[in-house]
Amino acid sequence: NAGVTQTPKFRVLKTGQSMTLLCAQDMNHEYMYWYRQDPGMGLRLIHYSVGEGTTAKGEVPDGYNVSRLKKQNFLLGLESAAPSQTSVYFCASRRQGNSNQPQHFGDGTRLSIL
Amino acid sequence: KQEVTQIPAALSVPEGENLVLNCSFTDSAIYNLQWFRQDPGKGLTSLLLIQSSQREQTSGRLNASLDKSSGRSTLYIAASQPGDSATYLCAVRRNTDKLIFGTGTRLQVFP
């Protein structure tokens, strides 16, 4: 009964390094999302996907790329990390169909860029 | 641009009190409104989702109301317990598949 699993849970990077955050869900959900949470700003949508092989930009997409090669996985990439990308990153998923389906969240990845 | 505001930012109450958390939004053209709970170091857990055609939803000691015309929602917690201590977030959804979140109310219930 894992739900939405994010790896890693913590990471420290140096400016300019690259990395990929992995989100996996076992609920057969079609829709998946990446958010960032910063103090005093609430969660903001980075990118999202409405199905395997499709992605779309959210509110703050610059500096990030995503891929959805498999339905259960949604990857978030930072090509060249910057201190402004220090944040807590959350992945979420939801079932397709009725737009009132709630989103289910992972426990987050805490990322620090030095 | 849709903006979501939550007041107060923090709240500390003794166990057993009934309390109300507030959420306001600037654009009344919403699809639904959702209340979440976030524990320290954890993700968000969905508590209640109110569709735009609904006025309220209830789950156990929680009751959420929605007044679209005034751009407001309240989360009522009855007989609060220390286990209710967490940050509570509201989020609205418009006709796109995007949630706009408030910054949350941090609640502490002390014994």
PDB file of C-alpha atoms in Angstrom:
ATOM      1  CA  ASN A   1       0.000   0.000   0.000  1.00  0.00           C
ATOM      2  CA  ALA A   2       2.813   2.410  -0.949  1.00  0.00           C
ATOM      3  CA  GLY A   3       0.805   5.114  -2.772  1.00  0.00           C
ATOM      4  CA  VAL A   4       3.196   7.807  -4.043  1.00  0.00           C
ATOM      5  CA  THR A   5       6.889   7.229  -3.356  1.00  0.00           C
ATOM      6  CA  GLN A   6       9.598   9.841  -3.885  1.00  0.00           C
ATOM      7  CA  THR A   7      13.330   9.195  -4.021  1.00  0.00           C
ATOM      8  CA  PRO A   8      15.627  10.454  -2.718  1.00  0.00           C
ATOM      9  CA  LYS A   9      14.237  11.974   0.492  1.00  0.00           C
ATOM     10  CA  PHE A  10      17.165  14.359   0.961  1.00  0.00           C
ATOM     11  CA  ARG A  11      19.912  15.650  -1.280  1.00  0.00           C
ATOM     12  CA  VAL A  12      22.581  18.335  -1.217  1.00  0.00           C
ATOM     13  CA  LEU A  13      23.990  19.561  -4.503  1.00  0.00           C
ATOM     14  CA  LYS A  14      26.562  22.080  -5.583  1.00  0.00           C
ATOM     15  CA  THR A  15      25.602  24.847  -7.993  1.00  0.00           C
ATOM     16  CA  GLY A  16      25.797  23.600 -11.557  1.00  0.00           C
ATOM     17  CA  GLN A  17      25.345  19.927 -10.753  1.00  0.00           C
ATOM     18  CA  SER A  18      22.512  17.946 -12.260  1.00  0.00           C
ATOM     19  CA  MET A  19      20.176  15.400 -10.755  1.00  0.00           C
ATOM     20  CA  THR A  20      16.888  13.586 -11.243  1.00  0.00           C
ATOM     21  CA  LEU A  21      14.101  13.179  -8.732  1.00  0.00           C
ATOM     22  CA  LEU A  22      11.980  10.082  -9.107  1.00  0.00           C
ATOM     23  CA  CYS A  23       8.288   9.757  -8.355  1.00  0.00           C
ATOM     24  CA  ALA A  24       6.561   6.386  -8.490  1.00  0.00           C
ATOM     25  CA  GLN A  25       2.884   5.615  -7.892  1.00  0.00           C
ATOM     26  CA  ASP A  26       1.241   2.204  -7.658  1.00  0.00           C
ATOM     27  CA  MET A  27      -2.379   3.350  -7.928  1.00  0.00           C
ATOM     28  CA  ASN A  28      -2.557   3.239 -11.731  1.00  0.00           C
ATOM     29  CA  HIS A  29      -3.233   6.978 -11.810  1.00  0.00           C
ATOM     30  CA  GLU A  30      -3.153   8.759 -15.132  1.00  0.00           C
ATOM     31  CA  TYR A  31      -2.306  12.242 -13.887  1.00  0.00           C
ATOM     32  CA  MET A  32       0.932  13.132 -12.116  1.00  0.00           C
ATOM     33  CA  TYR A  33       2.324  16.441 -10.843  1.00  0.00           C
ATOM     34  CA  TRP A  34       5.506  18.018  -9.518  1.00  0.00           C
ATOM     35  CA  TYR A  35       5.283  20.887  -7.017  1.00  0.00           C
ATOM     36  CA  ARG A  36       7.788  22.878  -5.030  1.00  0.00           C
ATOM     37  CA  GLN A  37       7.082  24.241  -1.574  1.00  0.00           C
ATOM     38  CA  ASP A  38       8.893  27.317  -0.290  1.00  0.00           C
ATOM     39  CA  PRO A  39       8.379  29.178   2.993  1.00  0.00           C
ATOM     40  CA  GLY A  40       5.600  31.758   2.788  1.00  0.00           C
ATOM     41  CA  MET A  41       4.682  30.876  -0.803  1.00  0.00           C
ATOM     42  CA  GLY A  42       2.622  27.726  -0.677  1.00  0.00           C
ATOM     43  CA  LEU A  43       2.974  24.915  -3.183  1.00  0.00           C
ATOM     44  CA  ARG A  44       3.563  25.882  -6.798  1.00  0.00           C
ATOM     45  CA  LEU A  45       3.124  23.605  -9.794  1.00  0.00           C
ATOM     46  CA  ILE A  46       6.300  22.977 -11.818  1.00  0.00           C
ATOM     47  CA  HIS A  47       5.182  20.468 -14.472  1.00  0.00           C
ATOM     48  CA  TYR A  48       2.451  17.913 -14.816  1.00  0.00           C
ATOM     49  CA  SER A  49       1.444  14.974 -16.976  1.00  0.00           C
ATOM     50  CA  VAL A  50      -1.980  13.751 -18.040  1.00  0.00           C
ATOM     51  CA  GLY A  51      -0.721  10.407 -19.295  1.00  0.00           C
ATOM     52  CA  GLU A  52       2.228   8.298 -20.351  1.00  0.00           C
ATOM     53  CA  GLY A  53       4.383  10.143 -22.853  1.00  0.00           C
ATOM     54  CA  THR A  54       2.807  13.554 -22.230  1.00  0.00           C
ATOM     55  CA  THR A  55       3.988  16.498 -20.134  1.00  0.00           C
ATOM     56  CA  ALA A  56       2.949  20.124 -19.697  1.00  0.00           C
ATOM     57  CA  LYS A  57       4.304  23.232 -18.007  1.00  0.00           C
ATOM     58  CA  GLY A  58       2.938  24.499 -14.747  1.00  0.00           C
ATOM     59  CA  GLU A  59       3.385  27.784 -12.961  1.00  0.00           C
ATOM     60  CA  VAL A  60       7.189  27.696 -12.437  1.00  0.00           C
ATOM     61  CA  PRO A  61       8.747  25.388 -15.086  1.00  0.00           C
ATOM     62  CA  ASP A  62      11.997  27.250 -15.792  1.00  0.00           C
ATOM     63  CA  GLY A  63      15.152  25.303 -14.923  1.00  0.00           C
ATOM     64  CA  TYR A  64      13.355  21.944 -14.783  1.00  0.00           C
ATOM     65  CA  ASN A  65      12.586  19.163 -17.235  1.00  0.00           C
ATOM     66  CA  VAL A  66      10.321  16.162 -16.821  1.00  0.00           C
ATOM     67  CA  SER A  67       9.650  12.823 -18.459  1.00  0.00           C
ATOM     68  CA  ARG A  68       6.841  10.294 -18.227  1.00  0.00           C
ATOM     69  CA  LEU A  69       8.102   7.227 -20.078  1.00  0.00           C
ATOM     70  CA  LYS A  70       6.096   4.834 -17.919  1.00  0.00           C
ATOM     71  CA  LYS A  71       2.655   5.438 -16.489  1.00  0.00           C
ATOM     72  CA  GLN A  72       3.770   4.786 -12.931  1.00  0.00           C
ATOM     73  CA  ASN A  73       6.853   7.035 -12.989  1.00  0.00           C
ATOM     74  CA  PHE A  74       7.307  10.782 -13.328  1.00  0.00           C
ATOM     75  CA  LEU A  75      10.866  12.130 -13.336  1.00  0.00           C
ATOM     76  CA  LEU A  76      11.910  15.692 -12.507  1.00  0.00           C
ATOM     77  CA  GLY A  77      15.318  16.800 -13.728  1.00  0.00           C
ATOM     78  CA  LEU A  78      17.523  19.721 -12.823  1.00  0.00           C
ATOM     79  CA  GLU A  79      20.106  20.176 -15.583  1.00  0.00           C
ATOM     80  CA  SER A  80      22.198  22.821 -13.829  1.00  0.00           C
ATOM     81  CA  ALA A  81      21.162  23.347 -10.227  1.00  0.00           C
ATOM     82  CA  ALA A  82      20.947  26.881  -8.827  1.00  0.00           C
ATOM     83  CA  PRO A  83      20.591  28.033  -5.195  1.00  0.00           C
ATOM     84  CA  SER A  84      17.101  29.358  -6.061  1.00  0.00           C
ATOM     85  CA  GLN A  85      16.043  25.755  -6.582  1.00  0.00           C
ATOM     86  CA  THR A  86      16.610  24.927  -2.929  1.00  0.00           C
ATOM     87  CA  SER A  87      13.175  23.749  -1.882  1.00  0.00           C
ATOM     88  CA  VAL A  88      11.013  20.831  -0.882  1.00  0.00           C
ATOM     89  CA  TYR A  89       9.666  19.011  -3.929  1.00  0.00           C
ATOM     90  CA  PHE A  90       6.403  17.109  -3.849  1.00  0.00           C
ATOM     91  CA  CYS A  91       4.991  14.688  -6.349  1.00  0.00           C
ATOM     92  CA  ALA A  92       1.270  13.965  -6.591  1.00  0.00           C
ATOM     93  CA  SER A  93      -1.028  11.801  -8.663  1.00  0.00           C
ATOM     94  CA  ARG A  94      -4.725  11.422  -9.260  1.00  0.00           C
ATOM     95  CA  ARG A  95      -7.159   9.294 -11.184  1.00  0.00           C
ATOM     96  CA  GLN A  96      -8.441  10.453 -14.550  1.00  0.00           C
ATOM     97  CA  GLY A  97     -12.093  11.051 -15.261  1.00  0.00           C
ATOM     98  CA  ASN A  98     -14.146  12.925 -12.687  1.00  0.00           C
ATOM     99  CA  SER A  99     -12.266  16.189 -12.193  1.00  0.00           C
ATOM    100  CA  ASN A 100     -13.159  16.084  -8.510  1.00  0.00           C
ATOM    101  CA  GLN A 101     -10.789  13.231  -7.843  1.00  0.00           C
ATOM    102  CA  PRO A 102      -8.347  14.327  -5.092  1.00  0.00           C
ATOM    103  CA  GLN A 103      -4.603  14.424  -5.588  1.00  0.00           C
ATOM    104  CA  HIS A 104      -2.460  12.030  -3.541  1.00  0.00           C
ATOM    105  CA  PHE A 105       0.950  13.293  -2.409  1.00  0.00           C
ATOM    106  CA  GLY A 106       4.320  11.752  -1.668  1.00  0.00           C
ATOM    107  CA  ASP A 107       6.371  12.683   1.413  1.00  0.00           C
ATOM    108  CA  GLY A 108       8.637  15.068  -0.452  1.00  0.00           C
ATOM    109  CA  THR A 109      12.287  15.458  -1.412  1.00  0.00           C
ATOM    110  CA  ARG A 110      14.295  18.074   0.477  1.00  0.00           C
ATOM    111  CA  LEU A 111      16.850  19.553  -1.874  1.00  0.00           C
ATOM    112  CA  SER A 112      19.592  22.020  -0.936  1.00  0.00           C
ATOM    113  CA  ILE A 113      21.758  23.727  -3.536  1.00  0.00           C
ATOM    114  CA  LEU A 114      25.001  25.204  -2.208  1.00  0.00           C
TER     115      LEU A 114
ATOM    116  CA  LYS B   1      -4.854  35.789 -11.300  1.00  0.00           C
ATOM    117  CA  GLN B   2      -6.261  33.521  -8.640  1.00  0.00           C
ATOM    118  CA  GLU B   3      -4.862  34.160  -5.171  1.00  0.00           C
ATOM    119  CA  VAL B   4      -5.571  32.077  -2.101  1.00  0.00           C
ATOM    120  CA  THR B   5      -5.124  33.459   1.407  1.00  0.00           C
ATOM    121  CA  GLN B   6      -5.312  31.655   4.719  1.00  0.00           C
ATOM    122  CA  ILE B   7      -5.848  33.375   8.028  1.00  0.00           C
ATOM    123  CA  PRO B   8      -4.526  33.026  10.637  1.00  0.00           C
ATOM    124  CA  ALA B   9      -1.026  31.901   9.714  1.00  0.00           C
ATOM    125  CA  ALA B  10      -0.649  30.196  13.083  1.00  0.00           C
ATOM    126  CA  LEU B  11      -3.007  29.199  15.839  1.00  0.00           C
ATOM    127  CA  SER B  12      -2.448  27.689  19.282  1.00  0.00           C
ATOM    128  CA  VAL B  13      -5.403  26.378  21.275  1.00  0.00           C
ATOM    129  CA  PRO B  14      -6.012  24.152  24.298  1.00  0.00           C
ATOM    130  CA  GLU B  15      -7.337  20.660  23.790  1.00  0.00           C
ATOM    131  CA  GLY B  16     -11.114  20.413  23.481  1.00  0.00           C
ATOM    132  CA  GLU B  17     -11.743  23.742  21.783  1.00  0.00           C
ATOM    133  CA  ASN B  18     -13.774  24.052  18.620  1.00  0.00           C
ATOM    134  CA  LEU B  19     -11.919  26.084  16.039  1.00  0.00           C
ATOM    135  CA  VAL B  20     -12.302  27.580  12.585  1.00  0.00           C
ATOM    136  CA  LEU B  21      -9.672  27.964   9.902  1.00  0.00           C
ATOM    137  CA  ASN B  22     -10.293  30.413   7.079  1.00  0.00           C
ATOM    138  CA  CYS B  23      -9.478  30.332   3.386  1.00  0.00           C
ATOM    139  CA  SER B  24     -10.305  33.079   0.904  1.00  0.00           C
ATOM    140  CA  PHE B  25      -9.833  33.207  -2.854  1.00  0.00           C
ATOM    141  CA  THR B  26     -10.059  36.090  -5.294  1.00  0.00           C
ATOM    142  CA  ASP B  27     -11.727  34.425  -8.293  1.00  0.00           C
ATOM    143  CA  SER B  28     -15.046  32.726  -7.612  1.00  0.00           C
ATOM    144  CA  ALA B  29     -14.952  30.709 -10.855  1.00  0.00           C
ATOM    145  CA  ILE B  30     -13.595  27.571  -9.219  1.00  0.00           C
ATOM    146  CA  TYR B  31     -14.150  23.885  -9.946  1.00  0.00           C
ATOM    147  CA  ASN B  32     -13.631  22.705  -6.400  1.00  0.00           C
ATOM    148  CA  LEU B  33     -11.831  23.512  -3.181  1.00  0.00           C
ATOM    149  CA  GLN B  34      -9.756  21.048  -1.213  1.00  0.00           C
ATOM    150  CA  TRP B  35      -8.467  21.060   2.367  1.00  0.00           C
ATOM    151  CA  PHE B  36      -5.234  19.250   3.151  1.00  0.00           C
ATOM    152  CA  ARG B  37      -3.306  18.404   6.278  1.00  0.00           C
ATOM    153  CA  GLN B  38       0.499  18.453   6.312  1.00  0.00           C
ATOM    154  CA  ASP B  39       2.517  16.996   9.167  1.00  0.00           C
ATOM    155  CA  PRO B  40       6.142  18.134   9.680  1.00  0.00           C
ATOM    156  CA  GLY B  41       8.450  16.484   7.179  1.00  0.00           C
ATOM    157  CA  LYS B  42       5.559  14.789   5.424  1.00  0.00           C
ATOM    158  CA  GLY B  43       3.472  15.229   2.334  1.00  0.00           C
ATOM    159  CA  LEU B  44      -0.105  16.440   2.085  1.00  0.00           C
ATOM    160  CA  THR B  45      -3.091  14.359   3.075  1.00  0.00           C
ATOM    161  CA  SER B  46      -6.441  15.241   1.535  1.00  0.00           C
ATOM    162  CA  LEU B  47      -9.089  15.884   4.188  1.00  0.00           C
ATOM    163  CA  LEU B  48     -12.125  17.191   2.342  1.00  0.00           C
ATOM    164  CA  LEU B  49     -12.990  18.189  -1.209  1.00  0.00           C
ATOM    165  CA  ILE B  50     -15.962  20.468  -1.876  1.00  0.00           C
ATOM    166  CA  GLN B  51     -17.291  20.660  -5.397  1.00  0.00           C
ATOM    167  CA  SER B  52     -18.359  24.057  -6.706  1.00  0.00           C
ATOM    168  CA  SER B  53     -22.015  23.002  -6.552  1.00  0.00           C
ATOM    169  CA  GLN B  54     -21.765  21.980  -2.897  1.00  0.00           C
ATOM    170  CA  ARG B  55     -22.015  24.092   0.241  1.00  0.00           C
ATOM    171  CA  GLU B  56     -20.256  21.820   2.710  1.00  0.00           C
ATOM    172  CA  GLN B  57     -18.610  18.481   3.352  1.00  0.00           C
ATOM    173  CA  THR B  58     -18.168  16.593   6.601  1.00  0.00           C
ATOM    174  CA  SER B  59     -15.761  13.917   7.755  1.00  0.00           C
ATOM    175  CA  GLY B  60     -15.787  12.963  11.406  1.00  0.00           C
ATOM    176  CA  ARG B  61     -14.940  16.018  13.500  1.00  0.00           C
ATOM    177  CA  LEU B  62     -14.176  18.078  10.390  1.00  0.00           C
ATOM    178  CA  ASN B  63     -16.641  20.211   8.487  1.00  0.00           C
ATOM    179  CA  ALA B  64     -15.720  22.365   5.520  1.00  0.00           C
ATOM    180  CA  SER B  65     -18.009  24.981   4.013  1.00  0.00           C
ATOM    181  CA  LEU B  66     -17.823  26.836   0.739  1.00  0.00           C
ATOM    182  CA  ASP B  67     -19.306  30.196  -0.237  1.00  0.00           C
ATOM    183  CA  LYS B  68     -18.278  30.825  -3.826  1.00  0.00           C
ATOM    184  CA  SER B  69     -19.959  34.176  -4.137  1.00  0.00           C
ATOM    185  CA  SER B  70     -17.926  35.637  -1.309  1.00  0.00           C
ATOM    186  CA  GLY B  71     -14.779  33.674  -2.153  1.00  0.00           C
ATOM    187  CA  ARG B  72     -14.520  31.981   1.213  1.00  0.00           C
ATOM    188  CA  SER B  73     -14.210  28.565   2.767  1.00  0.00           C
ATOM    189  CA  THR B  74     -13.924  27.551   6.391  1.00  0.00           C
ATOM    190  CA  LEU B  75     -12.658  24.376   7.998  1.00  0.00           C
ATOM    191  CA  TYR B  76     -14.326  23.684  11.326  1.00  0.00           C
ATOM    192  CA  ILE B  77     -12.602  21.299  13.725  1.00  0.00           C
ATOM    193  CA  ALA B  78     -14.725  20.130  16.630  1.00  0.00           C
ATOM    194  CA  ALA B  79     -13.317  19.110  20.012  1.00  0.00           C
ATOM    195  CA  SER B  80      -9.703  19.597  18.977  1.00  0.00           C
ATOM    196  CA  GLN B  81      -7.045  17.071  20.060  1.00  0.00           C
ATOM    197  CA  PRO B  82      -3.234  17.251  20.254  1.00  0.00           C
ATOM    198  CA  GLY B  83      -3.157  14.857  17.295  1.00  0.00           C
ATOM    199  CA  ASP B  84      -4.789  17.567  15.194  1.00  0.00           C
ATOM    200  CA  SER B  85      -1.588  19.617  15.404  1.00  0.00           C
ATOM    201  CA  ALA B  86      -0.364  20.141  11.839  1.00  0.00           C
ATOM    202  CA  THR B  87      -0.412  22.664   9.032  1.00  0.00           C
ATOM    203  CA  TYR B  88      -3.705  22.926   7.176  1.00  0.00           C
ATOM    204  CA  LEU B  89      -3.701  23.988   3.547  1.00  0.00           C
ATOM    205  CA  CYS B  90      -6.540  24.895   1.251  1.00  0.00           C
ATOM    206  CA  ALA B  91      -6.320  24.766  -2.527  1.00  0.00           C
ATOM    207  CA  VAL B  92      -8.708  25.790  -5.276  1.00  0.00           C
ATOM    208  CA  ARG B  93      -9.013  24.341  -8.726  1.00  0.00           C
ATOM    209  CA  ARG B  94     -10.267  26.256 -11.745  1.00  0.00           C
ATOM    210  CA  ASN B  95     -11.182  24.787 -15.103  1.00  0.00           C
ATOM    211  CA  THR B  96      -7.621  23.656 -15.696  1.00  0.00           C
ATOM    212  CA  ASP B  97      -5.989  20.747 -13.985  1.00  0.00           C
ATOM    213  CA  LYS B  98      -4.034  22.973 -11.621  1.00  0.00           C
ATOM    214  CA  LEU B  99      -4.402  23.595  -7.924  1.00  0.00           C
ATOM    215  CA  ILE B 100      -3.672  27.014  -6.428  1.00  0.00           C
ATOM    216  CA  PHE B 101      -2.583  26.649  -2.821  1.00  0.00           C
ATOM    217  CA  GLY B 102      -2.773  28.952   0.150  1.00  0.00           C
ATOM    218  CA  THR B 103       0.225  29.299   2.443  1.00  0.00           C
ATOM    219  CA  GLY B 104      -1.439  27.370   5.248  1.00  0.00           C
ATOM    220  CA  THR B 105      -2.416  27.698   8.894  1.00  0.00           C
ATOM    221  CA  ARG B 106      -0.078  26.086  11.398  1.00  0.00           C
ATOM    222  CA  LEU B 107      -2.189  24.653  14.216  1.00  0.00           C
ATOM    223  CA  GLN B 108      -0.950  23.585  17.619  1.00  0.00           C
ATOM    224  CA  VAL B 109      -3.315  21.936  20.088  1.00  0.00           C
ATOM    225  CA  PHE B 110      -1.821  21.623  23.547  1.00  0.00           C
ATOM    226  CA  PRO B 111      -3.019  19.269  26.293  1.00  0.00           C
TER     227      PRO B 111
END
